[in-house]
PDB file of C-alpha atoms and ligand atoms in Angstrom:
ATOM      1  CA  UNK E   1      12.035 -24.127 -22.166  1.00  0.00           C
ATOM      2  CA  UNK E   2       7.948 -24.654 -21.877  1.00  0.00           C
ATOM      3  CA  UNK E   3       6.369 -24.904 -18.412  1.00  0.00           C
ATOM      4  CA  UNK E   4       5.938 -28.257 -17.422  1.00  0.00           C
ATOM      5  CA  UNK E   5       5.545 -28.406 -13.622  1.00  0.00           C
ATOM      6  CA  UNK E   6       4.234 -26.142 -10.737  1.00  0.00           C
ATOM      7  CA  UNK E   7       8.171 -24.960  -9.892  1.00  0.00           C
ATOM      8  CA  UNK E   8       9.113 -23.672 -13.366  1.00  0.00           C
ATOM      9  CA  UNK E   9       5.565 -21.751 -13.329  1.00  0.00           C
ATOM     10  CA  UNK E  10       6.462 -20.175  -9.783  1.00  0.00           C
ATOM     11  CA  UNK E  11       9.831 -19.722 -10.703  1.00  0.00           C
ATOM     12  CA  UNK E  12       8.593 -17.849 -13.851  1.00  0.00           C
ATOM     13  CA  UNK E  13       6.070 -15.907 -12.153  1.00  0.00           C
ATOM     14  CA  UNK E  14       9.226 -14.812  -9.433  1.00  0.00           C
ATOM     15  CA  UNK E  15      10.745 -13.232 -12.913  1.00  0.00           C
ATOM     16  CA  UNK E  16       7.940 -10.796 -12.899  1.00  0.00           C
ATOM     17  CA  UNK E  17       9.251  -8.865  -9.455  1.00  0.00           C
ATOM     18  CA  UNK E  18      12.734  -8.031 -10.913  1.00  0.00           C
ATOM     19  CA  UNK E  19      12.987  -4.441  -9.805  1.00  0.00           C
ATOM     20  CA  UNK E  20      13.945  -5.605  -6.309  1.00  0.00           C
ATOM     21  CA  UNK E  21      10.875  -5.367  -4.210  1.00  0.00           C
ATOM     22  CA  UNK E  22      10.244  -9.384  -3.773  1.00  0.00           C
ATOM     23  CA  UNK E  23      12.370  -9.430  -0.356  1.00  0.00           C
ATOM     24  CA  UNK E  24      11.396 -13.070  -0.167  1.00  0.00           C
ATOM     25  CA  UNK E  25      14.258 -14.615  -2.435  1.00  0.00           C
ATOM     26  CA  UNK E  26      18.150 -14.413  -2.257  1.00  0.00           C
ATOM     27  CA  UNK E  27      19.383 -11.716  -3.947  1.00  0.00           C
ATOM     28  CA  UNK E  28      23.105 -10.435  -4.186  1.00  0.00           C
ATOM     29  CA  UNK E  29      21.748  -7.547  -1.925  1.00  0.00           C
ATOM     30  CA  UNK E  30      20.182  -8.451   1.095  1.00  0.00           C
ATOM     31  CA  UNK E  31      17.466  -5.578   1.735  1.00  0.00           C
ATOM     32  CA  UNK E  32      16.754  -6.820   5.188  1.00  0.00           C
ATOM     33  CA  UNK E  33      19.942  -5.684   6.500  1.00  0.00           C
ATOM     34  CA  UNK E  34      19.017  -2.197   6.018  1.00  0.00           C
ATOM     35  CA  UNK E  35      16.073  -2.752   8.479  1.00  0.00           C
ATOM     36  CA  UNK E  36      17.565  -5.026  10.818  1.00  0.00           C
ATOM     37  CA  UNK E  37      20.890  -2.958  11.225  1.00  0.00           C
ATOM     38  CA  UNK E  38      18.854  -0.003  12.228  1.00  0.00           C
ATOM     39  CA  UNK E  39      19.366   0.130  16.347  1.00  0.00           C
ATOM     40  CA  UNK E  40      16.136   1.704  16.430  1.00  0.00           C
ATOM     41  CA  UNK E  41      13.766   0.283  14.291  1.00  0.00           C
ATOM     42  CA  UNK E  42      10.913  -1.726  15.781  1.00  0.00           C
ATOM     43  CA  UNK E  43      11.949  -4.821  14.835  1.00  0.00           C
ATOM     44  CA  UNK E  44      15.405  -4.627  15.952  1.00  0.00           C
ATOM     45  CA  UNK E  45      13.757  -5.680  19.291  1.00  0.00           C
ATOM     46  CA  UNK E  46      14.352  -8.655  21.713  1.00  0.00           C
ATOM     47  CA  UNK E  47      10.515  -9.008  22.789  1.00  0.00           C
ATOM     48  CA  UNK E  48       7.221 -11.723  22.004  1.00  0.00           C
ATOM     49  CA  UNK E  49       4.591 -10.812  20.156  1.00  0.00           C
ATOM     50  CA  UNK E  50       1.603  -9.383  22.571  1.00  0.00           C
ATOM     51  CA  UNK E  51      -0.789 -12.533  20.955  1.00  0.00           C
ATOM     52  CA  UNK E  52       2.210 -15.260  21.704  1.00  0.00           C
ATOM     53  CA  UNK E  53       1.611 -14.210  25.203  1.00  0.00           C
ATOM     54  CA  UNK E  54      -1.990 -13.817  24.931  1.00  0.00           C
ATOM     55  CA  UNK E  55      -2.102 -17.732  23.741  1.00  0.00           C
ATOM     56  CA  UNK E  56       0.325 -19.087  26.223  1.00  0.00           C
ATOM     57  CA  UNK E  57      -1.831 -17.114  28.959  1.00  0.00           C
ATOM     58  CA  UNK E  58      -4.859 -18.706  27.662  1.00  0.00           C
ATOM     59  CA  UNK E  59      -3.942 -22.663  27.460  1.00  0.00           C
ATOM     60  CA  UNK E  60      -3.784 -22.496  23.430  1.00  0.00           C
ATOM     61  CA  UNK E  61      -0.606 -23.352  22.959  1.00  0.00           C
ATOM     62  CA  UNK E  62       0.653 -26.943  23.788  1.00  0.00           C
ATOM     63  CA  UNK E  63       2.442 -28.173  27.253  1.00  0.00           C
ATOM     64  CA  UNK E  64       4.259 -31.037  28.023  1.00  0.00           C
ATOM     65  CA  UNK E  65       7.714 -32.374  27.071  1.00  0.00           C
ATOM     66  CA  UNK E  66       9.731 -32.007  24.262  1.00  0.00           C
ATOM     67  CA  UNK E  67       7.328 -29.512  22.316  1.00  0.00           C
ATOM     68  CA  UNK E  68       8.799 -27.872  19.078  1.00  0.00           C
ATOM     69  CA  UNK E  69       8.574 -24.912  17.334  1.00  0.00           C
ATOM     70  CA  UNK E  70       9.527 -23.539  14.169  1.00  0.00           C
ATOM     71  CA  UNK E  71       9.621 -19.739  13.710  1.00  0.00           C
ATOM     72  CA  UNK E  72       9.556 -19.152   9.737  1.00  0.00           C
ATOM     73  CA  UNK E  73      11.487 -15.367   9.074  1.00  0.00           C
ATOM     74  CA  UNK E  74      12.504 -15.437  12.139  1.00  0.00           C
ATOM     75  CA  UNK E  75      14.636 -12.313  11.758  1.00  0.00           C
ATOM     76  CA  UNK E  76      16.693 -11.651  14.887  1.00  0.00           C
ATOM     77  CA  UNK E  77      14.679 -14.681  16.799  1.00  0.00           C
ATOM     78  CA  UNK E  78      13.012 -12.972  19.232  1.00  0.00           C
ATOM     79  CA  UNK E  79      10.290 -15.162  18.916  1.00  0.00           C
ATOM     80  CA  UNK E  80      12.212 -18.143  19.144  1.00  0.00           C
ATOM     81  CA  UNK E  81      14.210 -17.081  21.730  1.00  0.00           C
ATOM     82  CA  UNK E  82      10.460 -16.757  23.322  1.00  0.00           C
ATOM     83  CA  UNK E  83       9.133 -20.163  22.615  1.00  0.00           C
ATOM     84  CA  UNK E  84      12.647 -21.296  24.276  1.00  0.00           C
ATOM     85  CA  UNK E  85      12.439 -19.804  27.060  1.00  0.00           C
ATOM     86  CA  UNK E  86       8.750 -21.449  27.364  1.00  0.00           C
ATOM     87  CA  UNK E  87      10.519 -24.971  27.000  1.00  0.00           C
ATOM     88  CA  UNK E  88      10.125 -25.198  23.795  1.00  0.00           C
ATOM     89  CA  UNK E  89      12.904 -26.913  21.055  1.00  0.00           C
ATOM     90  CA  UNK E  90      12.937 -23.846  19.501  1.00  0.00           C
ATOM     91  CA  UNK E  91      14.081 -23.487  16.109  1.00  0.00           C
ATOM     92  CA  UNK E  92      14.574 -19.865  13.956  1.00  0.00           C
ATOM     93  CA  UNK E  93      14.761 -19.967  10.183  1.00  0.00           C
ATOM     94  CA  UNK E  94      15.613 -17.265   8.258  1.00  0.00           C
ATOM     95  CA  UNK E  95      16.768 -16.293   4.187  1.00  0.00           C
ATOM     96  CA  UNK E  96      19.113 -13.888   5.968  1.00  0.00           C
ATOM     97  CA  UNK E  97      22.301 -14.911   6.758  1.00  0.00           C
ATOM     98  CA  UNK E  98      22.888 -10.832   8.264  1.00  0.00           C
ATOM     99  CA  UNK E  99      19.805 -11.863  10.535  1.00  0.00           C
ATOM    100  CA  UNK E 100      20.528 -15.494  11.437  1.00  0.00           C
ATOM    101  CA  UNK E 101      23.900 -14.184  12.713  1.00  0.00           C
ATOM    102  CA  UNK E 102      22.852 -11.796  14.815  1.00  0.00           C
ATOM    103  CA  UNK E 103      20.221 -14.262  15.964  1.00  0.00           C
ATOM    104  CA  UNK E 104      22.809 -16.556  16.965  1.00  0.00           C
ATOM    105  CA  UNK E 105      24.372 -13.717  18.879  1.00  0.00           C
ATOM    106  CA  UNK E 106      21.435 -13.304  21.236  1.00  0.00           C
ATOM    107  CA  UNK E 107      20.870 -16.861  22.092  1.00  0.00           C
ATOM    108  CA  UNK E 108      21.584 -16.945  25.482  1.00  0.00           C
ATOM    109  CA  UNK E 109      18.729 -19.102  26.833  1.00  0.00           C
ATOM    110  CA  UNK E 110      17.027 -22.471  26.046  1.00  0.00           C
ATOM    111  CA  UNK E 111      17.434 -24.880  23.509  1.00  0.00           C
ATOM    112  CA  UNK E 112      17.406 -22.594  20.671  1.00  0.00           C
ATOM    113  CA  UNK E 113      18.291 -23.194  16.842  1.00  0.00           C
ATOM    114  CA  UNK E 114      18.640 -21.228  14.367  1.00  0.00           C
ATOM    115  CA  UNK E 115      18.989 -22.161  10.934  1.00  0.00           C
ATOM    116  CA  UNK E 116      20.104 -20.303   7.680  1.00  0.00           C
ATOM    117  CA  UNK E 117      17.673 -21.051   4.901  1.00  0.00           C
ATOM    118  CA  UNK E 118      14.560 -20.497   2.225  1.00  0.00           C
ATOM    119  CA  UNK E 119      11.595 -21.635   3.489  1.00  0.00           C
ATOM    120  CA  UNK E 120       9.940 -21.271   0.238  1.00  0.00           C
ATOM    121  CA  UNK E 121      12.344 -23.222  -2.149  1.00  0.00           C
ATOM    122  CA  UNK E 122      14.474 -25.118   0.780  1.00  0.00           C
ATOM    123  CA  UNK E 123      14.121 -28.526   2.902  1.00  0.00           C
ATOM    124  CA  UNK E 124      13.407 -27.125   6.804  1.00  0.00           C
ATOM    125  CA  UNK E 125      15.243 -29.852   8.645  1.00  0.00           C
ATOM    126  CA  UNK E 126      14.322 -30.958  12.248  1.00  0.00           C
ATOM    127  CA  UNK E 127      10.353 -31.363  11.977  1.00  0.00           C
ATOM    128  CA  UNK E 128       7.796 -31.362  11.649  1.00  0.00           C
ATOM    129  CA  UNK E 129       6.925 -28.936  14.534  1.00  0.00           C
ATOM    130  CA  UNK E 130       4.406 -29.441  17.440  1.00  0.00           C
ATOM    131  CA  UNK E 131       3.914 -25.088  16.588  1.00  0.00           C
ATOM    132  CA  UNK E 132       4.571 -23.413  13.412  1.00  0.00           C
ATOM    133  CA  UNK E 133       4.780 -19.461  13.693  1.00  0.00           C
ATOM    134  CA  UNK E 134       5.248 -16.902  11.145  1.00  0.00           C
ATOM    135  CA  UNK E 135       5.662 -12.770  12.199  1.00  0.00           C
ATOM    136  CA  UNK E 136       6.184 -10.743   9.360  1.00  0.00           C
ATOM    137  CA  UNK E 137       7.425 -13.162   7.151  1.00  0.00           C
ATOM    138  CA  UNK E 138       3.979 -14.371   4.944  1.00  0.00           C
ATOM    139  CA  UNK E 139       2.836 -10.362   3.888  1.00  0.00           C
ATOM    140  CA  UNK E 140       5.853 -10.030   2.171  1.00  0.00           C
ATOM    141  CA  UNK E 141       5.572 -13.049  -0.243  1.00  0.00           C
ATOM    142  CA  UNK E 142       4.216 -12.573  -4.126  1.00  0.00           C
ATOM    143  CA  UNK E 143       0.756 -13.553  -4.363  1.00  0.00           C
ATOM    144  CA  UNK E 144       1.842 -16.813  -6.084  1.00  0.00           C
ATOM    145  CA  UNK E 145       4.272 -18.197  -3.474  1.00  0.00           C
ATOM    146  CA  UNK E 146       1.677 -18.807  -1.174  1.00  0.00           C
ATOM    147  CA  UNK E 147       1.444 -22.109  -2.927  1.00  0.00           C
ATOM    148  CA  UNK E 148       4.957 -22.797  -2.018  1.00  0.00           C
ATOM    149  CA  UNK E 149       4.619 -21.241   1.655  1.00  0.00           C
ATOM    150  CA  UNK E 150       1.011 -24.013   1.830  1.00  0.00           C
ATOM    151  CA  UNK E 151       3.853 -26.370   0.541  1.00  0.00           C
ATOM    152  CA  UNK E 152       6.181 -26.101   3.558  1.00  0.00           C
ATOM    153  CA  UNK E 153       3.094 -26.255   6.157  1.00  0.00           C
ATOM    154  CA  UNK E 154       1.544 -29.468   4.697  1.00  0.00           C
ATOM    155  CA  UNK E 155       5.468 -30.815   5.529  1.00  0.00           C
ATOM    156  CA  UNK E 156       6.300 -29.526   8.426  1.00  0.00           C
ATOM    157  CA  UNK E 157       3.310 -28.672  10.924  1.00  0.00           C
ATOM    158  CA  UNK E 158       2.553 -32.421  12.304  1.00  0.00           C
ATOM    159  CA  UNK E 159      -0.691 -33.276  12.383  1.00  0.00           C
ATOM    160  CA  UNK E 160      -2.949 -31.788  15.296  1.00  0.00           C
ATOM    161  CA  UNK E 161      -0.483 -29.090  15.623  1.00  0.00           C
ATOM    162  CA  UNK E 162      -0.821 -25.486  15.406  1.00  0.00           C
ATOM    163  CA  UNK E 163      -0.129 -22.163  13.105  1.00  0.00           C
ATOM    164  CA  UNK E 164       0.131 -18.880  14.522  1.00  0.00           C
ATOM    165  CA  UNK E 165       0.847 -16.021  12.076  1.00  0.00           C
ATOM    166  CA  UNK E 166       0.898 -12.321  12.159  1.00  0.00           C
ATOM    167  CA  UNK E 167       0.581 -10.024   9.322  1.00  0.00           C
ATOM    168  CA  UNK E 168      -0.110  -6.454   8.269  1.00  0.00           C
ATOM    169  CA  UNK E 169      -3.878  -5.872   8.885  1.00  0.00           C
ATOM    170  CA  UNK E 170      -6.012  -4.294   5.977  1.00  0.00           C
ATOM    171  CA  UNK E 171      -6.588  -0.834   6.295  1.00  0.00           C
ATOM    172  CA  UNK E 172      -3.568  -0.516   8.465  1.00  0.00           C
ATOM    173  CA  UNK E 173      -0.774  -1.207   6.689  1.00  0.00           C
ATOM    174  CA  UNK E 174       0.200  -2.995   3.492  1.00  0.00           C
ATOM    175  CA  UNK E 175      -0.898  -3.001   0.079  1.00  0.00           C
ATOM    176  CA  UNK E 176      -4.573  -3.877  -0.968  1.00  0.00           C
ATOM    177  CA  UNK E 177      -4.204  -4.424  -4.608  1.00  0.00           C
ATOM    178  CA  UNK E 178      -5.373  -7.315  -5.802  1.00  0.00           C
ATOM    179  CA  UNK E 179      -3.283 -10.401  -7.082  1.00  0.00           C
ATOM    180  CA  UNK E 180      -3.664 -10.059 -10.375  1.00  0.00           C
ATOM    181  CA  UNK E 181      -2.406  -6.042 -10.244  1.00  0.00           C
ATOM    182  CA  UNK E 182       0.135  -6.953  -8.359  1.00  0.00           C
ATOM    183  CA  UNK E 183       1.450  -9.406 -10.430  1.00  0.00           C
ATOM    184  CA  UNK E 184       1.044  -7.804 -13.845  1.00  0.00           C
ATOM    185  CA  UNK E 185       2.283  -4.757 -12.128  1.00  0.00           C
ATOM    186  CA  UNK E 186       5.530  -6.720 -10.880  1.00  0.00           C
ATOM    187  CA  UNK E 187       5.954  -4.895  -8.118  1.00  0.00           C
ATOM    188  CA  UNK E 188       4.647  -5.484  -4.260  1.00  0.00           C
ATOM    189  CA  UNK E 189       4.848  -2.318  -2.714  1.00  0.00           C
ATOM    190  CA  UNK E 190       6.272  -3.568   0.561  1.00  0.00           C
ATOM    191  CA  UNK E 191       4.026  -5.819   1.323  1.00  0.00           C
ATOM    192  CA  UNK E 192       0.221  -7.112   1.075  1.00  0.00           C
ATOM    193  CA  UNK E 193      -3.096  -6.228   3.335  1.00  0.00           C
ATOM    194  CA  UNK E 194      -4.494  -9.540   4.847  1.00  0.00           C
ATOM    195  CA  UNK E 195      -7.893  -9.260   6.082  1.00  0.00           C
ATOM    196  CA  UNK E 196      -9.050 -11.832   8.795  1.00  0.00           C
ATOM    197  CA  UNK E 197     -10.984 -13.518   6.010  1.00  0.00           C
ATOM    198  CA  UNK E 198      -8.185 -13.740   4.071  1.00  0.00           C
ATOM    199  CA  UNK E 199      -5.897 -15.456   6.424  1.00  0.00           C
ATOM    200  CA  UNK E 200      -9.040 -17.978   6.885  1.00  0.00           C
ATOM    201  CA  UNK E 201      -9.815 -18.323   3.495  1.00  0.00           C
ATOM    202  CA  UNK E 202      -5.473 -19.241   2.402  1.00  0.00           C
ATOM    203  CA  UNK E 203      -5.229 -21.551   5.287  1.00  0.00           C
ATOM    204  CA  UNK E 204      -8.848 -22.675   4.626  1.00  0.00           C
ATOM    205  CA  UNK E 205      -6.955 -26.602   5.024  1.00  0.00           C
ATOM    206  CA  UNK E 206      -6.553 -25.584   8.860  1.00  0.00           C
ATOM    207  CA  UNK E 207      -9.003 -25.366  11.910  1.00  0.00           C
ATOM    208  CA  UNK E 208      -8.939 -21.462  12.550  1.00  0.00           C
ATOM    209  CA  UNK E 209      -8.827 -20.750  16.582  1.00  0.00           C
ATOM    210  CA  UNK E 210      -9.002 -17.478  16.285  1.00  0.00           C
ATOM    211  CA  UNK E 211      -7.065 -14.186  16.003  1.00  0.00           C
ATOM    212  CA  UNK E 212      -7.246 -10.401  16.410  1.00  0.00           C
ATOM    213  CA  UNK E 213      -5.347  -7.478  16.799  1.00  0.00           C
ATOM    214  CA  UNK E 214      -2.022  -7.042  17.839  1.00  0.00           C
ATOM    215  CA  UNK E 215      -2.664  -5.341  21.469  1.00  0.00           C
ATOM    216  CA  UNK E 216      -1.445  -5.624  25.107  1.00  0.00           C
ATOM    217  CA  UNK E 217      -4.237  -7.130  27.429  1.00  0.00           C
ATOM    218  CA  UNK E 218      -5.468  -5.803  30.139  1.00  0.00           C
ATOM    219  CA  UNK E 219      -3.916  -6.409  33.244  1.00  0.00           C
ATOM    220  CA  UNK E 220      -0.520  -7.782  30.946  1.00  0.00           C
ATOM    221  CA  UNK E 221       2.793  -7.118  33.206  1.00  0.00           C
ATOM    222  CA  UNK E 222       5.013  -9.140  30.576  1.00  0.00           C
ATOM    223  CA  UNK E 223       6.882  -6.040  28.106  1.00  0.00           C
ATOM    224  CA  UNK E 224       5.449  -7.137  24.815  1.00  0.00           C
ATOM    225  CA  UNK E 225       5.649  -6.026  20.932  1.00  0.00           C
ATOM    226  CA  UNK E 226       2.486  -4.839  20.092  1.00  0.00           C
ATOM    227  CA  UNK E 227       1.738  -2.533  16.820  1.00  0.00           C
ATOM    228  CA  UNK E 228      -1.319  -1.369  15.603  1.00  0.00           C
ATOM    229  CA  UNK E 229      -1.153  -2.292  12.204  1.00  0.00           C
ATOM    230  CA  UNK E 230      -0.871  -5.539  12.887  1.00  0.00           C
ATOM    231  CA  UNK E 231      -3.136  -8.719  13.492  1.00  0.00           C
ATOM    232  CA  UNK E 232      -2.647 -12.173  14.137  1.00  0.00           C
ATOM    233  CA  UNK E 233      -4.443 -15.579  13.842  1.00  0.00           C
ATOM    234  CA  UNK E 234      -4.034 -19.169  15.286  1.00  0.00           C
ATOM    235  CA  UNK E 235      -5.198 -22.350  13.363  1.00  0.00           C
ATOM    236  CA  UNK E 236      -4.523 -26.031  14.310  1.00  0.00           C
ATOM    237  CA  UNK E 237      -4.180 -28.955  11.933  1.00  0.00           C
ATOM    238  CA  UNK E 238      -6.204 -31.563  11.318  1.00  0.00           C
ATOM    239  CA  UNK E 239      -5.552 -34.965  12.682  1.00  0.00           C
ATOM    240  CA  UNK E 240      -4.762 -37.100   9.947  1.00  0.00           C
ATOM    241  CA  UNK E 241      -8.094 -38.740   8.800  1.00  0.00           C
ATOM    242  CA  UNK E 242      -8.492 -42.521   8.937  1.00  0.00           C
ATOM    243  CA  UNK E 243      -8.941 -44.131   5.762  1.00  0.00           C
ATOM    244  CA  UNK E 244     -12.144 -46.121   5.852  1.00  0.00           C
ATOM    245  CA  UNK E 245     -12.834 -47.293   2.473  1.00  0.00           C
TER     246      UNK E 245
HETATM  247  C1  LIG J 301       9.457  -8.423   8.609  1.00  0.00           C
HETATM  248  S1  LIG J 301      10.773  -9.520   8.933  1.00  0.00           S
HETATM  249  C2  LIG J 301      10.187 -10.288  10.414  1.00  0.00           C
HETATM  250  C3  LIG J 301      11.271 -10.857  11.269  1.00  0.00           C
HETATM  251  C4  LIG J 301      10.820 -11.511  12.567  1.00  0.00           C
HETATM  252  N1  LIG J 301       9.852 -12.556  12.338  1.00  0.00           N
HETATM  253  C5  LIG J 301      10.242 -10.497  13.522  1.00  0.00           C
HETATM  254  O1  LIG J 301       9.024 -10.361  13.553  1.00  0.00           O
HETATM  255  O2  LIG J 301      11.012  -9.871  14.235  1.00  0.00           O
HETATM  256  C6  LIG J 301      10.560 -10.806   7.712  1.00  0.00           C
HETATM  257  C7  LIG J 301      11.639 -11.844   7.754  1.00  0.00           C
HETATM  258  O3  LIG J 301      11.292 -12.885   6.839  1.00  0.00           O
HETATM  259  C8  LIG J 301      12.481 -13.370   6.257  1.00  0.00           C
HETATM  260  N2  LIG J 301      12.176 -14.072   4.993  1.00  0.00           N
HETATM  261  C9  LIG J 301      11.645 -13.537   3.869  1.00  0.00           C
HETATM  262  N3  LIG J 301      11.524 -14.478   2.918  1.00  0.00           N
HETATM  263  C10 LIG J 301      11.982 -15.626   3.441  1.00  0.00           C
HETATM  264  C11 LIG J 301      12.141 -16.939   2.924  1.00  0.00           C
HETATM  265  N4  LIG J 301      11.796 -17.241   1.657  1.00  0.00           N
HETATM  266  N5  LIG J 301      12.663 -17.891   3.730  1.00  0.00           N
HETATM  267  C12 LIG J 301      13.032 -17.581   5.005  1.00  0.00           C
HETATM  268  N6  LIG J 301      12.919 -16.346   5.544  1.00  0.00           N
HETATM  269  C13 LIG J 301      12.397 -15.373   4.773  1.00  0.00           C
HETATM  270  C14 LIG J 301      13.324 -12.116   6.057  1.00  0.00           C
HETATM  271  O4  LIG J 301      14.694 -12.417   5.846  1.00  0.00           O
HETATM  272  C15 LIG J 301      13.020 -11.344   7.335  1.00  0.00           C
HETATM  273  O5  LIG J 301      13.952 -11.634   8.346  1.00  0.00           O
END
């Protein structure tokens, strides 16, 4: 077989991470469960993410009726469950079917989805979304399937809508190799550094809002997750452009 299309080039460039440390992909072992079935890791927790709050608080995120949102790894949803509970249609997607379970299991409130699925290589059913949002999920992809993960944004954020995404923050946490190392190496070491530059210059398609830190404000009441090695940044979509000519 000779590469003839975008797919069989990132399908041959996934054959590069076989020793198991592209968690992005099914695999017969699911690594997440390790992390997720641990009662007290950090992410085995049922609160927003302190910038989600931070947004709502200041007006960025949309109001009205029958808003959607579409949480992309959303783990054990407890970002989705948040957007429900804000009225939102809220729906969870996840590769893990260990995850998306025990997502299920905690849906107790709103009108909350959640959906077992690869948002990389899979149709997302139910958009597009008013709000795409992404914890955790986009630092752990090879350097080559952000071209798929661009893929699934151009089809399922509408127009005028908005991205919010939160990744490992250079010099914090995450690996800050470059692409080409880290492919030829073939292993991702648990994840990649995004600088706020970075994030602007992949979703470069996108109006960038703004982003920062991962931190509790000021004067916050609302229990939040906040971590230090993390950042996050919100862009909005482009209304569709007329076509004049
Ligand atoms: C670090 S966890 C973050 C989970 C959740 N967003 C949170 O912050 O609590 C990353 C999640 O992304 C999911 N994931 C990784 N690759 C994926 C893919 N291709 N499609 C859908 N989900 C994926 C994993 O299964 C995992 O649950």
């Amino acid at each position: 077989m000779r590469i003839a299309t975008l797919d069989q080039l990132l399908d041959a460039l996934d054959g590069l991470f076989a020793d198991g440390s592209d968690w992005t992909r099914r695999e017969q072992d699911d690594p997440w469960i390790r992390i997720f079935s641990q009662d007290t890791h950090p992410l085995n927790s049922n609160l927003p993410d302190a910038n989600l709050v931070s947004w709502l608080r200041q007006g960025l995120l949309p109001s009205g009726e029958a808003r959607t949102a579409l949480d992309l790894g959303c783990g054990l949803g407890r970002n989705t469950r948040w957007f429900a509970r804000q009225g939102y249609q809220a729906t969870g997607i996840d590769l893990s079917a260990y995850a998306v379970n025990q997502a299920q299991a905690r849906s107790n409130e709103g009108d909350v989805t959640f959906l077992e699925g690869d948002v990389l290589r899979e149709h997302i059913s139910g958009g597009p979304f008013d709000v795409i949002y992404d914890s955790g999920c986009f630092h752990h992809l090879p350097p080559h399937r952000r071209l798929s993960y661009l893929r699934t944004l151009e089809k399922v954020l509408k127009p005028g809508g908005l991205f919010g995404i939160c990744t490992f923050a250079w010099g914090q946490m995450g690996s800050e190799e470059d692409d080409v190392t880290l492919l030829r190496q073939g292993h991702l070491e648990g994840g990649i550094a995004y600088t706020m530059d970075d994030l602007r210059q992949v979703f470069s398609s996108l109006e960038f809002l703004e982003g920062g830190a991962l931190q509790v404000e000021s004067g916050q009441t609302e229990e939040v997750f906040d971590m230090p090695f993390l950042h996050a940044a919100l862009f909005r979509r482009p209304q569709e452009q007329q076509d004049g000519s």
